[in-house]
Short mmCIF file of C-alpha atoms and ligand atoms in Angstrom, two decimals:
data_model
loop_
_atom_site.label_atom_id
_atom_site.label_comp_id
_atom_site.label_asym_id
_atom_site.label_seq_id
_atom_site.Cartn_x
_atom_site.Cartn_y
_atom_site.Cartn_z
CA MET D 1 -12.87 -22.27 -22.08
CA ALA D 2 -9.81 -23.17 -19.92
CA GLU D 3 -10.82 -25.39 -17.08
CA THR D 4 -7.01 -24.92 -15.76
CA ALA D 5 -4.57 -22.13 -15.34
CA PRO D 6 -1.21 -21.93 -13.65
CA GLY D 7 -2.33 -18.85 -11.33
CA ALA D 8 -1.16 -15.45 -10.74
CA GLN D 9 1.06 -16.67 -7.49
CA GLN D 10 4.09 -16.77 -9.85
CA PHE D 11 3.94 -13.22 -11.15
CA ILE D 12 3.87 -11.82 -7.69
CA PRO D 13 7.18 -10.53 -6.33
CA PRO D 14 7.67 -12.39 -2.88
CA GLN D 15 9.54 -9.04 -1.40
CA ALA D 16 6.58 -6.87 -2.92
CA ASP D 17 5.96 -4.53 0.15
CA THR D 18 3.67 -1.64 -1.91
CA LEU D 19 0.51 -1.38 -4.14
CA ASP D 20 2.86 -0.07 -6.48
CA GLU D 21 5.28 -2.76 -6.68
CA LEU D 22 2.35 -5.17 -7.12
CA ARG D 23 0.43 -2.80 -9.58
CA VAL D 24 3.49 -3.09 -11.79
CA ALA D 25 4.50 -6.67 -11.64
CA ALA D 26 0.75 -7.28 -12.58
CA THR D 27 1.41 -5.63 -15.87
CA ASP D 28 3.18 -8.93 -16.45
CA CYS D 29 0.92 -11.62 -15.44
CA ARG D 30 0.09 -14.59 -17.40
CA GLY D 31 -1.96 -16.82 -14.78
CA CYS D 32 -4.44 -17.16 -16.91
CA GLU D 33 -5.78 -16.90 -20.46
CA LEU D 34 -7.60 -13.62 -20.38
CA HIS D 35 -4.46 -11.54 -20.58
CA ARG D 36 -4.41 -12.94 -24.33
CA ASP D 37 -7.47 -10.97 -25.72
CA ALA D 38 -7.56 -8.16 -22.95
CA THR D 39 -5.87 -4.74 -23.41
CA GLN D 40 -4.14 -4.74 -20.08
CA THR D 41 -4.09 -5.45 -16.63
CA VAL D 42 -6.53 -3.21 -14.59
CA PHE D 43 -5.22 -3.23 -10.93
CA GLY D 44 -6.65 -1.33 -8.11
CA ARG D 45 -7.02 1.74 -7.51
CA GLY D 46 -6.61 4.05 -4.21
CA ASP D 47 -4.10 4.48 -1.39
CA ALA D 48 -3.04 2.01 0.69
CA SER D 49 -4.66 3.89 4.21
CA ALA D 50 -8.33 3.64 2.54
CA ARG D 51 -10.85 2.82 5.26
CA VAL D 52 -13.05 1.28 2.53
CA VAL D 53 -12.13 -1.75 0.41
CA PHE D 54 -14.68 -2.02 -2.56
CA VAL D 55 -14.28 -5.70 -4.53
CA GLY D 56 -15.67 -6.02 -7.72
CA GLU D 57 -16.20 -8.52 -10.41
CA GLN D 58 -13.64 -7.44 -13.36
CA PRO D 59 -12.55 -4.66 -15.72
CA GLY D 60 -15.58 -3.67 -18.18
CA ASP D 61 -15.04 -2.29 -21.70
CA MET D 62 -13.96 0.95 -20.54
CA GLU D 63 -11.89 -0.09 -17.87
CA ASP D 64 -9.79 -2.49 -20.17
CA GLN D 65 -9.22 0.47 -22.51
CA LYS D 66 -8.18 2.93 -19.76
CA GLY D 67 -6.42 0.69 -17.33
CA LEU D 68 -8.48 1.70 -14.17
CA PRO D 69 -11.06 0.34 -12.45
CA PHE D 70 -14.79 1.66 -12.30
CA VAL D 71 -14.25 4.05 -14.80
CA GLY D 72 -17.39 3.08 -16.83
CA PRO D 73 -20.87 3.52 -16.55
CA ALA D 74 -21.14 1.18 -13.52
CA GLY D 75 -18.25 2.90 -12.19
CA ARG D 76 -20.28 6.02 -12.37
CA LEU D 77 -22.71 5.01 -10.99
CA LEU D 78 -21.24 3.66 -7.79
CA ARG D 79 -19.57 7.09 -7.69
CA LYS D 80 -23.24 8.55 -7.20
CA ALA D 81 -24.25 5.98 -4.52
CA VAL D 82 -20.90 6.32 -2.80
CA ASP D 83 -21.80 10.00 -2.71
CA ASP D 84 -25.59 9.29 -1.99
CA ALA D 85 -24.53 7.23 1.28
CA GLY D 86 -22.26 9.67 2.37
CA LEU D 87 -18.52 7.84 2.32
CA ASP D 88 -16.03 9.89 1.37
CA PRO D 89 -14.38 9.09 -1.67
CA LYS D 90 -11.07 9.83 -0.66
CA HIS D 91 -11.18 6.76 1.61
CA ILE D 92 -11.85 4.27 -0.69
CA TYR D 93 -9.84 1.63 -2.61
CA LEU D 94 -11.26 -0.13 -5.72
CA THR D 95 -10.28 -3.10 -6.66
CA ASN D 96 -11.71 -6.35 -8.75
CA ALA D 97 -11.73 -10.08 -8.06
CA VAL D 98 -10.20 -10.74 -11.70
CA LYS D 99 -8.26 -8.37 -13.52
CA HIS D 100 -8.65 -8.38 -16.83
CA PHE D 101 -11.48 -8.00 -19.21
CA ARG D 102 -13.17 -11.47 -20.07
CA PHE D 103 -15.58 -10.97 -23.25
CA GLU D 104 -16.71 -12.52 -26.58
CA LEU D 105 -16.63 -10.86 -29.53
CA ARG D 106 -19.99 -9.91 -31.62
CA GLY D 107 -19.23 -8.22 -34.67
CA LYS D 108 -17.02 -5.45 -33.46
CA ARG D 109 -18.79 -5.22 -30.09
CA ARG D 110 -16.82 -6.54 -26.89
CA ILE D 111 -19.68 -8.59 -24.68
CA HIS D 112 -19.02 -9.04 -21.05
CA GLN D 113 -18.45 -12.42 -20.14
CA THR D 114 -18.59 -13.44 -16.21
CA PRO D 115 -15.21 -14.97 -15.22
CA ASP D 116 -15.44 -18.79 -14.46
CA ARG D 117 -14.32 -20.19 -11.27
CA VAL D 118 -10.84 -21.13 -12.77
CA HIS D 119 -10.40 -17.24 -13.48
CA ILE D 120 -11.62 -16.43 -10.13
CA THR D 121 -9.03 -18.88 -8.45
CA ALA D 122 -6.08 -17.73 -10.67
CA CYS D 123 -6.26 -14.03 -9.91
CA ARG D 124 -7.02 -14.73 -6.50
CA PRO D 125 -3.30 -14.30 -5.41
CA TRP D 126 -3.28 -10.98 -6.16
CA LEU D 127 -6.14 -9.49 -4.37
CA VAL D 128 -4.66 -11.43 -1.34
CA ALA D 129 -1.42 -9.60 -2.15
CA GLU D 130 -3.42 -6.36 -1.90
CA PHE D 131 -5.32 -7.12 1.27
CA ALA D 132 -1.58 -7.44 2.60
CA GLN D 133 -1.23 -4.07 1.92
CA LEU D 134 -4.38 -2.39 2.85
CA ASN D 135 -5.83 -2.16 6.45
CA PRO D 136 -9.65 -1.20 5.84
CA GLU D 137 -12.31 -0.89 8.38
CA VAL D 138 -14.98 -2.44 5.95
CA ILE D 139 -14.94 -4.39 3.12
CA VAL D 140 -17.63 -4.05 0.33
CA VAL D 141 -18.00 -7.04 -1.44
CA LEU D 142 -19.92 -5.81 -5.19
CA GLY D 143 -21.75 -9.08 -6.30
CA ALA D 144 -21.43 -12.70 -6.60
CA THR D 145 -18.15 -13.03 -8.35
CA ALA D 146 -16.26 -10.97 -5.53
CA ALA D 147 -18.31 -12.86 -3.33
CA LYS D 148 -16.86 -16.12 -4.50
CA ALA D 149 -13.45 -15.00 -4.28
CA LEU D 150 -13.59 -13.96 -0.86
CA LEU D 151 -16.22 -15.73 0.86
CA GLY D 152 -16.67 -18.78 -1.39
CA PRO D 153 -19.38 -20.61 -3.64
CA THR D 154 -21.68 -20.86 -1.08
CA PHE D 155 -22.26 -17.13 0.11
CA ARG D 156 -25.31 -15.83 -1.27
CA VAL D 157 -25.47 -11.58 -1.77
CA THR D 158 -28.98 -11.78 -2.18
CA ARG D 159 -29.53 -13.12 1.12
CA GLN D 160 -27.09 -11.96 2.90
CA ARG D 161 -26.50 -8.39 1.25
CA GLY D 162 -26.34 -5.05 4.13
CA GLU D 163 -25.37 -7.28 6.47
CA LEU D 164 -22.07 -6.59 8.38
CA LEU D 165 -19.66 -9.49 9.04
CA PRO D 166 -16.62 -9.97 11.15
CA TRP D 167 -13.58 -9.81 9.15
CA PRO D 168 -11.59 -11.99 8.22
CA ALA D 169 -13.63 -14.38 9.91
CA ALA D 170 -16.29 -14.41 7.13
CA ALA D 171 -13.56 -15.25 4.69
CA GLN D 172 -13.77 -18.33 2.93
CA HIS D 173 -9.63 -18.83 4.06
CA PRO D 174 -9.47 -16.04 6.83
CA GLU D 175 -5.82 -17.13 7.25
CA ASP D 176 -4.81 -15.23 4.06
CA PHE D 177 -6.22 -12.11 5.40
CA GLN D 178 -4.39 -12.18 8.86
CA ARG D 179 -1.65 -10.24 8.56
CA VAL D 180 -1.50 -6.26 7.40
CA PRO D 181 1.29 -4.29 7.19
CA VAL D 182 2.98 -2.20 10.19
CA ASP D 183 5.32 -0.14 8.11
CA SER D 184 7.07 0.04 4.84
CA ALA D 185 9.95 -2.22 5.60
CA GLY D 186 7.37 -5.03 5.12
CA ALA D 187 7.00 -5.80 8.87
CA THR D 188 3.10 -7.11 9.43
CA THR D 189 1.05 -7.75 12.78
CA ASP D 190 -2.57 -9.55 12.85
CA ALA D 191 -5.02 -7.52 11.46
CA PRO D 192 -7.45 -5.44 13.90
CA SER D 193 -11.13 -6.77 13.51
CA ALA D 194 -12.98 -5.23 10.53
CA GLN D 195 -15.94 -5.93 8.84
CA LEU D 196 -17.73 -6.83 5.58
CA LEU D 197 -20.37 -6.21 3.87
CA ALA D 198 -21.96 -7.54 0.62
CA THR D 199 -24.22 -6.15 -1.95
CA ILE D 200 -25.08 -6.03 -5.02
CA HIS D 201 -22.46 -4.66 -7.85
CA PRO D 202 -23.50 -1.24 -9.63
CA SER D 203 -23.87 -3.10 -13.01
CA ALA D 204 -27.15 -4.94 -11.64
CA VAL D 205 -28.44 -1.88 -11.09
CA LEU D 206 -27.67 -0.75 -14.73
CA ARG D 207 -29.62 -3.93 -15.88
CA ALA D 208 -32.53 -4.25 -13.51
CA ASP D 209 -36.12 -3.78 -14.39
CA ASN D 210 -36.61 -1.20 -11.82
CA GLN D 211 -33.37 1.06 -11.85
CA ASP D 212 -34.45 3.22 -8.95
CA VAL D 213 -35.22 0.59 -6.80
CA ALA D 214 -32.25 -1.34 -7.44
CA TYR D 215 -30.11 2.27 -6.76
CA ASP D 216 -31.73 2.54 -3.74
CA GLY D 217 -31.16 -0.93 -2.19
CA LEU D 218 -27.39 -0.04 -3.17
CA VAL D 219 -27.27 3.23 -1.29
CA ALA D 220 -28.98 1.55 1.47
CA ASP D 221 -26.59 -0.97 1.92
CA LEU D 222 -23.79 1.69 1.44
CA THR D 223 -25.26 3.70 4.38
CA VAL D 224 -24.58 0.76 6.54
CA VAL D 225 -20.91 0.95 5.90
CA ALA D 226 -20.88 4.62 6.21
CA ARG D 227 -22.52 4.41 9.67
CA ALA D 228 -20.39 1.74 10.63
CA LEU D 229 -17.33 4.06 9.95
CA ALA D 230 -18.90 6.65 11.86
CA GLY D 231 -19.50 4.41 14.77
S1 SF4 R 1 -7.05 -12.30 -14.93
FE1 SF4 R 1 -5.72 -12.49 -13.49
S2 SF4 R 1 -4.80 -14.32 -13.48
FE2 SF4 R 1 -5.68 -13.86 -15.44
S3 SF4 R 1 -3.94 -13.33 -16.26
FE3 SF4 R 1 -5.00 -11.18 -15.58
S4 SF4 R 1 -4.02 -10.66 -13.96
FE4 SF4 R 1 -3.31 -12.80 -14.36
#
């Protein structure tokens, strides 16, 4: 296990002013060792004008193969929960705190491994760079890894899930998220006030003893987001 990593910052083009430029640059990231065994970088997906940004943990096995976030079983469940909560999928940007799949091989099977702090820290510059191109009204943090990346190690999803918090004030380093773009020429302005809501990762629903209860809880949290957008 790596205890230090050079980090992604050096791979981010300083003049990048679109998500597509970032996506292309991220294909060459060597900011930590996870790129070595994974198939490809899995960058965020969605429109820069998305009203809601979902931040998950890391790509899974299927996402790693397809190069797209949330296309595996957890992603399917999330899409259903988004529908059931009344959120418009067209208004959503999906990304992960860590952009390469971390796994261990057991025979031929690739078993998910939770990213360590070193990976979350190394990959965080991509998340900050994505947010610099986005202007969401609500940020949804899915699970503990995303919470660590955005809100710091002391935030407990289980304690504060479903609660609307002020963004970027609730971030561990609000200064990283205070500027948003005003045009495609790279001009920025202070971020308008937005809100953040933490909930469980959809994969936690798939692992739950009582999946129905866990799913209803996820939908209830996302319904709070839908109401905030409507309000
Ligand atoms: S996990 Fe993030 S920091 Fe590490 S190599 Fe992949 S993109 Fe770069």
